[in-house]
C-alpha cells in the first residue's frame, strides 16, 4: 500500500492506494461518530456493499445505506434528495459520516449531501472507478448537474480519508477504464512531461489492466492533484489548470445529454480541442498535437465528438465556471507538460479548433 496526503493544515487527510485494502482498520480512525450512511449505486452495491457493511458494523457503528440508480443522468437535485431522505429516516445527526462507495457521480452527490446535511457532517471517499480514484475523489469538489451546465450546483467538502483499492478495478468495464485514463493523461499534459513519456511507454499495459502500473498511475496522478489542491483549495488560480479539456468537454456532455458520453470521453476530445487551439496559436507544434492525439487514441478514447452546432457549443461554453467578468478563460498548452490559464486567444481560432475535431454531420 502507498500513502500520500493532501496538505490542508488541520484538515490534512490521507489517500491510501493499494490492492485488497482492509476497510475496517483503515477507516476506523476517520469515522468520528457512531452513524455511517453508505451511499452507492445499483451497479456497485452487489459487488462491494456487503464487504463495507460488514467492516463498518464490526467497528460498532450503526450503518444505513442509500442505493441510487447508476448514471450521470441521475446526478441531479431529485436524486440528491434521496440521500437526505435516507439520512433523515435513519435518524442520523451531526455526528454522522457519509461514505461514498462508487464512481465520480456517487462521490460528488454523497459529498454534496454531507456538506449540506445539518450544515455539514463527516465524509469519506471510497472511489471504485479509475476516474474517481485519480480525480474526483481528491480535492473536495462536490455537486450536481443542472440542465444548463455540468457541476453548476455544489460545495467544497474535503473528505476525512480516501481509499483507492486497485482490486476494485477488476470489475470496471473497459469503456470506464479508458474514461479514467483520460484524466491520467490530463495530469501529464498539463504539468509533467516525464509522466507523459512514462504513459507512452506503458499505455498498452495500462489498458491491459496491469495492477502495479495502474497503482503507479493513480499515485502519480493523485500526487499532482494533492499538490495543486494544497496550494489552491478553492480554485482561485492554479487549480483551474486541472480543467484542461474540461471547458470543451463539458459542452459536449451538456449538449449530448449527461451520460451519453462518459465524462472522460468528453474530456479526451476536449483536450484534443485545447491542443488544437494551442497549435493554431503557435504555442505547440503540429508534432505535439499529433502526439497528444496518439496517446489519447491508445487509451481507446475518442479524438472527435459528434457534430454539434457551433452556436450551441459556444452557448454551453459560456456557462463554464471559468468565465470571469463575462470573459471565457481556457486552459491551453504552452508546451507538452506546461499548461496555462488564459483569456488571450483568438475566438475565431477557437471556433476552428472546435469544428476541426467534430465528426461530419
Tab-separated table of N, CA and C in Angstrom, residues 231-303:
chain	number	residue	atom	x	y	z
A	231	UNK	N	-2.189	24.013	-2.650
A	231	UNK	CA	-1.820	25.397	-2.971
A	231	UNK	C	-3.027	26.276	-3.249
A	232	UNK	N	-4.129	25.670	-3.718
A	232	UNK	CA	-5.271	26.471	-4.202
A	232	UNK	C	-6.562	25.664	-4.032
A	233	UNK	N	-6.999	25.530	-2.774
A	233	UNK	CA	-8.137	24.655	-2.486
A	233	UNK	C	-9.412	25.089	-3.208
A	234	UNK	N	-9.710	26.387	-3.249
A	234	UNK	CA	-10.998	26.874	-3.755
A	234	UNK	C	-10.941	27.340	-5.206
A	235	UNK	N	-9.911	26.937	-5.922
A	235	UNK	CA	-9.760	27.231	-7.350
A	235	UNK	C	-9.801	28.724	-7.651
A	236	UNK	N	-8.933	29.453	-6.964
A	236	UNK	CA	-8.775	30.881	-7.238
A	236	UNK	C	-7.662	31.152	-8.245
A	237	UNK	N	-6.899	30.117	-8.583
A	237	UNK	CA	-5.783	30.315	-9.502
A	237	UNK	C	-5.317	29.016	-10.108
A	238	UNK	N	-4.214	28.463	-9.551
A	238	UNK	CA	-3.542	27.305	-10.146
A	238	UNK	C	-4.460	26.103	-10.335
A	239	UNK	N	-5.417	25.877	-9.422
A	239	UNK	CA	-6.247	24.676	-9.506
A	239	UNK	C	-7.038	24.612	-10.801
A	240	UNK	N	-7.330	25.754	-11.401
A	240	UNK	CA	-8.064	25.756	-12.672
A	240	UNK	C	-7.319	25.008	-13.771
A	241	UNK	N	-5.998	24.830	-13.611
A	241	UNK	CA	-5.238	24.051	-14.596
A	241	UNK	C	-5.772	22.628	-14.714
A	242	UNK	N	-6.371	22.114	-13.634
A	242	UNK	CA	-6.905	20.754	-13.644
A	242	UNK	C	-8.091	20.617	-14.595
A	243	UNK	N	-8.557	21.734	-15.134
A	243	UNK	CA	-9.672	21.702	-16.070
A	243	UNK	C	-9.228	21.651	-17.535
A	244	UNK	N	-7.991	21.263	-17.781
A	244	UNK	CA	-7.546	21.099	-19.164
A	244	UNK	C	-8.520	20.181	-19.917
A	245	UNK	N	-9.066	20.684	-21.006
A	245	UNK	CA	-10.012	19.910	-21.806
A	245	UNK	C	-11.447	19.942	-21.305
A	246	UNK	N	-11.652	20.440	-20.092
A	246	UNK	CA	-12.969	20.326	-19.477
A	246	UNK	C	-13.980	21.347	-20.003
A	247	UNK	N	-13.536	22.552	-20.344
A	247	UNK	CA	-14.489	23.539	-20.859
A	247	UNK	C	-15.112	23.039	-22.158
A	248	UNK	N	-14.300	22.504	-23.044
A	248	UNK	CA	-14.820	21.893	-24.269
A	248	UNK	C	-15.601	20.625	-23.937
A	249	UNK	N	-15.045	19.799	-23.044
A	249	UNK	CA	-15.669	18.526	-22.703
A	249	UNK	C	-17.037	18.680	-22.069
A	250	UNK	N	-17.170	19.645	-21.160
A	250	UNK	CA	-18.469	19.860	-20.516
A	250	UNK	C	-19.521	20.300	-21.531
A	251	UNK	N	-19.108	21.068	-22.530
A	251	UNK	CA	-20.051	21.468	-23.580
A	251	UNK	C	-20.543	20.242	-24.355
A	252	UNK	N	-19.630	19.317	-24.630
A	252	UNK	CA	-20.013	18.078	-25.320
A	252	UNK	C	-21.001	17.289	-24.469
A	253	UNK	N	-20.690	17.113	-23.188
A	253	UNK	CA	-21.584	16.366	-22.292
A	253	UNK	C	-22.951	17.017	-22.181
A	254	UNK	N	-22.958	18.329	-22.034
A	254	UNK	CA	-24.220	19.039	-21.838
A	254	UNK	C	-25.095	18.957	-23.080
A	255	UNK	N	-24.468	19.093	-24.247
A	255	UNK	CA	-25.256	19.040	-25.492
A	255	UNK	C	-25.795	17.637	-25.750
A	256	UNK	N	-24.954	16.634	-25.598
A	256	UNK	CA	-25.374	15.273	-25.921
A	256	UNK	C	-26.373	14.724	-24.907
A	257	UNK	N	-26.334	15.251	-23.692
A	257	UNK	CA	-27.157	14.716	-22.612
A	257	UNK	C	-26.263	13.935	-21.670
A	258	UNK	N	-26.327	14.243	-20.372
A	258	UNK	CA	-25.424	13.636	-19.405
A	258	UNK	C	-25.515	12.117	-19.439
A	259	UNK	N	-24.361	11.489	-19.586
A	259	UNK	CA	-24.303	10.039	-19.584
A	259	UNK	C	-24.239	9.403	-20.959
A	260	UNK	N	-24.542	10.170	-22.007
A	260	UNK	CA	-24.444	9.609	-23.366
A	260	UNK	C	-22.974	9.348	-23.695
A	261	UNK	N	-22.164	10.360	-23.466
A	261	UNK	CA	-20.712	10.181	-23.463
A	261	UNK	C	-20.250	10.189	-22.015
A	262	UNK	N	-19.311	9.335	-21.664
A	262	UNK	CA	-18.731	9.377	-20.330
A	262	UNK	C	-17.902	10.649	-20.174
A	263	UNK	N	-17.772	11.099	-18.930
A	263	UNK	CA	-17.021	12.325	-18.662
A	263	UNK	C	-15.615	12.251	-19.248
A	264	UNK	N	-14.928	11.139	-19.045
A	264	UNK	CA	-13.569	11.007	-19.546
A	264	UNK	C	-13.492	11.040	-21.066
A	265	UNK	N	-14.509	10.505	-21.722
A	265	UNK	CA	-14.547	10.543	-23.188
A	265	UNK	C	-14.665	11.986	-23.675
A	266	UNK	N	-15.532	12.760	-23.030
A	266	UNK	CA	-15.710	14.157	-23.420
A	266	UNK	C	-14.444	14.965	-23.122
A	267	UNK	N	-13.818	14.692	-21.992
A	267	UNK	CA	-12.576	15.397	-21.644
A	267	UNK	C	-11.471	15.053	-22.637
A	268	UNK	N	-11.421	13.801	-23.081
A	268	UNK	CA	-10.398	13.401	-24.049
A	268	UNK	C	-10.492	14.237	-25.322
A	269	UNK	N	-11.695	14.321	-25.876
A	269	UNK	CA	-11.875	15.139	-27.076
A	269	UNK	C	-11.652	16.605	-26.756
A	270	UNK	N	-12.065	17.040	-25.559
A	270	UNK	CA	-11.820	18.424	-25.150
A	270	UNK	C	-10.337	18.742	-25.085
A	271	UNK	N	-9.520	17.782	-24.645
A	271	UNK	CA	-8.073	18.012	-24.613
A	271	UNK	C	-7.502	18.133	-26.016
A	272	UNK	N	-8.059	17.366	-26.951
A	272	UNK	CA	-7.619	17.497	-28.341
A	272	UNK	C	-7.970	18.883	-28.875
A	273	UNK	N	-9.167	19.373	-28.553
A	273	UNK	CA	-9.549	20.726	-28.976
A	273	UNK	C	-8.625	21.774	-28.368
A	274	UNK	N	-8.290	21.595	-27.082
A	274	UNK	CA	-7.375	22.535	-26.426
A	274	UNK	C	-5.996	22.482	-27.064
A	275	UNK	N	-5.523	21.277	-27.382
A	275	UNK	CA	-4.219	21.129	-28.035
A	275	UNK	C	-4.246	21.726	-29.441
A	276	UNK	N	-5.350	21.509	-30.139
A	276	UNK	CA	-5.503	22.051	-31.488
A	276	UNK	C	-5.434	23.578	-31.459
A	277	UNK	N	-6.166	24.197	-30.508
A	277	UNK	CA	-6.127	25.657	-30.397
A	277	UNK	C	-4.724	26.126	-30.011
A	278	UNK	N	-4.078	25.392	-29.115
A	278	UNK	CA	-2.715	25.748	-28.723
A	278	UNK	C	-1.781	25.723	-29.927
A	279	UNK	N	-1.977	24.748	-30.811
A	279	UNK	CA	-1.153	24.667	-32.022
A	279	UNK	C	-1.468	25.821	-32.970
A	280	UNK	N	-2.744	26.158	-33.122
A	280	UNK	CA	-3.130	27.272	-34.001
A	280	UNK	C	-2.575	28.608	-33.489
A	281	UNK	N	-2.406	28.711	-32.162
A	281	UNK	CA	-1.829	29.919	-31.573
A	281	UNK	C	-0.306	29.943	-31.690
A	282	UNK	N	0.280	28.832	-32.152
A	282	UNK	CA	1.720	28.749	-32.309
A	282	UNK	C	2.462	28.371	-31.044
A	283	UNK	N	1.724	27.850	-30.051
A	283	UNK	CA	2.345	27.511	-28.769
A	283	UNK	C	2.932	26.109	-28.770
A	284	UNK	N	2.286	25.175	-29.447
A	284	UNK	CA	2.839	23.833	-29.594
A	284	UNK	C	2.908	23.512	-31.082
A	285	UNK	N	3.683	22.509	-31.419
A	285	UNK	CA	3.888	22.160	-32.827
A	285	UNK	C	2.821	21.184	-33.313
A	286	UNK	N	2.751	21.019	-34.610
A	286	UNK	CA	1.865	20.006	-35.192
A	286	UNK	C	2.245	18.628	-34.660
A	287	UNK	N	3.540	18.388	-34.499
A	287	UNK	CA	4.009	17.111	-33.956
A	287	UNK	C	3.488	16.899	-32.530
A	288	UNK	N	3.486	17.966	-31.732
A	288	UNK	CA	2.960	17.874	-30.362
A	288	UNK	C	1.465	17.567	-30.367
A	289	UNK	N	0.745	18.193	-31.285
A	289	UNK	CA	-0.689	17.934	-31.405
A	289	UNK	C	-0.935	16.471	-31.765
A	290	UNK	N	-0.183	15.960	-32.711
A	290	UNK	CA	-0.357	14.562	-33.109
A	290	UNK	C	0.033	13.614	-31.982
A	291	UNK	N	1.041	13.998	-31.216
A	291	UNK	CA	1.448	13.183	-30.069
A	291	UNK	C	0.324	13.126	-29.022
A	292	UNK	N	-0.335	14.261	-28.831
A	292	UNK	CA	-1.477	14.312	-27.906
A	292	UNK	C	-2.595	13.400	-28.380
A	293	UNK	N	-2.925	13.492	-29.652
A	293	UNK	CA	-3.986	12.643	-30.198
A	293	UNK	C	-3.644	11.169	-30.077
A	294	UNK	N	-2.372	10.845	-30.324
A	294	UNK	CA	-1.971	9.441	-30.336
A	294	UNK	C	-2.107	8.800	-28.962
A	295	UNK	N	-1.666	9.497	-27.902
A	295	UNK	CA	-1.747	8.894	-26.570
A	295	UNK	C	-3.207	8.733	-26.150
A	296	UNK	N	-4.054	9.653	-26.579
A	296	UNK	CA	-5.494	9.552	-26.283
A	296	UNK	C	-6.106	8.375	-27.045
A	297	UNK	N	-5.752	8.222	-28.296
A	297	UNK	CA	-6.272	7.095	-29.074
A	297	UNK	C	-5.781	5.763	-28.525
A	298	UNK	N	-4.541	5.711	-28.055
A	298	UNK	CA	-4.012	4.455	-27.495
A	298	UNK	C	-4.740	4.056	-26.215
A	299	UNK	N	-5.341	5.030	-25.557
A	299	UNK	CA	-6.161	4.741	-24.379
A	299	UNK	C	-7.588	4.358	-24.762
A	300	UNK	N	-7.828	4.185	-26.053
A	300	UNK	CA	-9.145	3.816	-26.590
A	300	UNK	C	-10.185	4.896	-26.305
A	301	UNK	N	-9.766	6.135	-26.516
A	301	UNK	CA	-10.635	7.285	-26.294
A	301	UNK	C	-10.856	8.040	-27.591
A	302	UNK	N	-11.993	8.752	-27.703
A	302	UNK	CA	-12.293	9.478	-28.941
A	302	UNK	C	-11.509	10.779	-29.042
A	303	UNK	N	-11.147	11.128	-30.256
A	303	UNK	CA	-10.488	12.406	-30.503
A	303	UNK	C	-11.392	13.369	-31.272
